[in-house]
XYZ file of C-alpha atoms in Angstrom:
233
model
C -10.170 21.105 -3.488
C -7.045 23.254 -3.942
C -7.058 24.285 -0.285
C -7.462 20.679 0.887
C -4.683 19.500 -1.388
C -2.392 22.320 -0.251
C -3.008 21.350 3.375
C -2.081 17.721 2.682
C 1.026 18.728 0.766
C 2.174 20.956 3.607
C 1.892 18.080 6.084
C 3.696 15.766 3.666
C 6.474 18.290 3.105
C 6.913 18.907 6.828
C 7.020 15.178 7.555
C 9.663 14.588 4.889
C 11.838 17.520 6.025
C 11.448 17.393 9.795
C 10.237 13.874 10.521
C 7.348 13.014 12.853
C 6.887 14.568 16.268
C 8.008 11.343 17.899
C 9.376 7.987 16.842
C 9.930 4.589 18.335
C 13.052 4.203 20.454
C 15.122 2.757 17.632
C 18.041 4.331 15.819
C 16.983 6.128 12.620
C 13.566 4.503 12.881
C 11.753 7.037 10.703
C 14.330 6.860 7.904
C 14.330 3.071 8.056
C 10.581 2.501 8.160
C 8.950 5.268 6.172
C 8.441 5.312 2.407
C 10.571 8.147 0.962
C 8.778 11.224 -0.359
C 9.647 10.720 -4.027
C 8.334 7.156 -3.933
C 5.135 8.444 -2.341
C 4.859 10.955 -5.186
C 5.080 8.093 -7.666
C 2.338 6.202 -5.840
C 0.138 9.312 -5.736
C 0.582 9.962 -9.443
C -0.306 6.390 -10.378
C -3.469 6.459 -8.270
C -4.505 9.798 -9.749
C -3.975 8.425 -13.263
C -6.211 5.497 -12.312
C -8.921 7.823 -11.011
C -9.253 5.866 -7.759
C -12.157 6.556 -5.432
C -11.673 3.868 -2.770
C -8.291 2.582 -1.568
C -7.352 -0.007 1.067
C -3.938 0.354 2.693
C -2.200 -2.266 4.839
C 0.300 -0.632 7.192
C 0.321 2.973 8.444
C 3.367 3.598 10.671
C 4.407 7.242 10.099
C 1.786 7.794 7.381
C 4.003 8.919 4.510
C 2.254 6.656 2.001
C -1.161 7.248 3.575
C -0.779 11.000 3.120
C 0.133 10.477 -0.537
C -2.896 8.228 -1.045
C -5.087 10.842 0.613
C -3.682 13.494 -1.703
C -4.506 11.275 -4.678
C -8.091 10.802 -3.529
C -8.556 14.544 -3.055
C -7.035 15.248 -6.461
C -9.390 12.797 -8.175
C -12.222 14.608 -6.357
C -14.717 11.739 -6.416
C -18.109 12.275 -4.734
C -17.469 9.809 -1.899
C -13.766 9.017 -1.556
C -12.802 6.379 0.981
C -9.423 5.350 2.386
C -9.378 2.339 4.717
C -6.097 2.004 6.625
C -5.249 -1.185 8.526
C -2.560 -1.186 11.222
C -2.882 -3.192 14.464
C 0.239 -1.556 15.891
C -0.566 2.105 15.218
C -1.717 2.764 18.779
C 0.584 0.416 20.691
C 3.885 0.795 18.820
C 3.522 4.074 16.933
C 1.647 6.097 19.592
C -0.927 7.068 16.924
C 1.567 9.436 15.291
C 0.603 8.325 11.774
C -3.110 8.728 12.376
C -2.569 12.131 13.983
C -0.688 13.264 10.884
C -3.625 12.197 8.725
C -5.953 14.140 10.987
C -3.727 17.230 10.872
C -3.975 17.069 7.074
C -7.765 16.886 7.287
C -7.808 13.398 5.823
C -9.772 11.861 8.677
C -12.815 13.101 6.766
C -12.231 10.384 4.160
C -10.026 7.897 6.033
C -10.752 5.298 8.689
C -8.260 3.352 10.785
C -8.770 -0.320 11.592
C -6.702 -1.399 14.626
C -6.698 -5.101 13.795
C -4.397 -7.507 11.972
C -5.033 -7.468 8.240
C -5.890 -11.175 8.392
C -8.907 -10.170 10.491
C -9.649 -6.730 9.057
C -9.700 -7.712 5.387
C -12.287 -10.511 5.789
C -14.389 -7.983 7.697
C -14.211 -5.516 4.809
C -15.148 -8.297 2.415
C -18.154 -9.221 4.571
C -19.108 -5.545 4.678
C -19.242 -5.587 0.886
C -16.468 -3.054 0.320
C -15.219 -2.719 -3.246
C -11.948 -0.852 -3.766
C -10.281 0.510 -6.871
C -6.790 -0.107 -5.532
C -4.815 -1.352 -2.563
C -1.378 -0.548 -1.197
C 0.302 -3.332 0.786
C 3.104 -2.478 3.220
C 2.363 -4.589 6.272
C 4.049 -7.754 7.446
C 6.621 -9.076 4.993
C 6.308 -12.667 6.159
C 5.363 -14.800 3.165
C 2.233 -16.326 4.672
C 0.912 -12.961 5.821
C 1.574 -11.272 2.481
C -0.161 -14.193 0.781
C -3.234 -13.837 3.017
C -3.339 -10.083 2.360
C -3.318 -10.689 -1.384
C -5.879 -13.491 -1.133
C -8.465 -11.201 0.441
C -7.539 -8.096 -1.540
C -8.181 -10.053 -4.712
C -11.803 -10.306 -3.566
C -12.024 -6.676 -2.433
C -10.294 -4.824 -5.279
C -12.551 -4.647 -8.320
C -11.728 -6.536 -11.535
C -9.228 -4.469 -13.482
C -8.141 -2.642 -10.330
C -4.625 -2.251 -8.938
C -2.641 -3.742 -6.105
C 0.666 -2.062 -5.297
C 3.228 -3.636 -2.977
C 6.115 -1.986 -1.180
C 9.536 -3.642 -0.806
C 9.184 -5.741 -3.924
C 12.846 -6.712 -3.465
C 11.997 -8.941 -0.463
C 11.964 -12.641 -1.478
C 8.937 -13.302 0.731
C 6.932 -10.550 -0.965
C 8.034 -11.434 -4.480
C 7.271 -15.133 -3.967
C 3.767 -14.470 -2.656
C 3.020 -12.218 -5.629
C 4.332 -14.784 -8.086
C 1.547 -17.231 -7.214
C -1.095 -14.693 -8.212
C 0.769 -13.801 -11.385
C 1.155 -17.391 -12.521
C -2.189 -18.795 -11.434
C -4.717 -15.962 -11.279
C -3.862 -13.698 -14.171
C -2.388 -10.730 -12.309
C -0.337 -8.611 -14.698
C 2.724 -6.603 -13.704
C 2.580 -2.969 -14.810
C 6.225 -2.841 -15.805
C 6.293 0.910 -16.496
C 4.300 2.020 -13.451
C 7.405 2.933 -11.447
C 10.865 3.865 -12.741
C 13.768 1.581 -11.940
C 16.474 2.970 -9.690
C 20.173 2.129 -9.269
C 21.063 -0.736 -6.935
C 22.119 0.226 -3.420
C 24.853 -1.092 -1.165
C 22.261 -3.400 0.407
C 21.714 -5.189 -2.893
C 23.792 -8.309 -3.236
C 24.459 -11.039 -5.758
C 25.164 -11.111 -9.474
C 21.590 -10.140 -10.330
C 21.777 -6.872 -8.413
C 20.933 -3.926 -10.652
C 18.332 -1.243 -11.281
C 14.989 -2.065 -9.726
C 11.759 -0.477 -8.504
C 10.808 -0.281 -4.853
C 7.123 -0.792 -5.679
C 5.405 -3.424 -7.771
C 2.054 -2.612 -9.355
C -0.229 -5.373 -10.573
C -3.401 -5.180 -12.600
C -6.144 -7.636 -11.695
C -7.839 -9.433 -14.582
C -11.187 -8.241 -15.846
C -13.293 -10.269 -15.588
C -12.034 -12.118 -12.534
C -11.877 -15.893 -12.763
C -11.208 -19.047 -10.757
C -8.826 -21.607 -12.294
C -9.901 -25.248 -12.644
C -9.154 -27.476 -9.657
C -6.649 -29.532 -11.646
C -4.729 -26.505 -12.953
C -1.756 -25.264 -10.939
C 1.442 -23.520 -11.951
C 4.303 -23.850 -9.491
C 5.689 -20.545 -8.296
C-alpha cells in the first residue's frame, strides 16, 4: 500500500508543481480549472476519515481531485475499492490528459471513466445497482444540471454517506443544494472544510471567509417526504 500511495503522491506533486503535459488553448487554463492541491488534500483527508470504499466523481478535467480521491481509496485499503469518474469531455476537450494522469499513478486499477453526460451516466449506475459511500460533484454548474446530479446521487450514495460539491460559492450550486437540505434532510458538515479569507473575486456586503467545498451528510435512513409537504428554497 505504501508504494502505491507514494506513486500517487508523486504524480499529484508533479501535477501541482509543473502542471499537466498539455492544456486547452486558453490562458491559464490549468490554474483556472483545476482544484488546488491543498483543497484536494482536504478532500482526501475527509474521505479517509469516512473510510470510503466506493466513490463517484462528476468531472475529471486535469484530475487533481481524482488523484486525491484515488489516494484516499488506497489509504483506506478496502478489499475492492472503486472510483467511477464521469466526464463526457475528457477525450474531446481535455485530450485524455486527466485519465492518463490517473493511469500514470496506477489508479486505473480501481478507477473507470464514463465518457457520457452525468445525466445519462448516473441513471446507468443506478440501474447497475451501484452503491457508493461518497460522491464528489464538480461538473456543470448550471442549476438544472447540478440538481439532476444530486437527484441521482441521492439514490446512489448510501444512507448516511457523503456528497461533496466544489465551488459552493456559485449561486446555481448553492441553490440546487438548498432544496435537498430543506426538503430531504441533507445536513451540512459545517466543520468538514476550514473557511478561507475572501478573495478579490468575492463581492457584496456578505463577502467574507468561506469554504470552497460543501460537504453534506445524507439522512439515515433515507426517506421520501409526503406529497403535500414542500419547503421553498
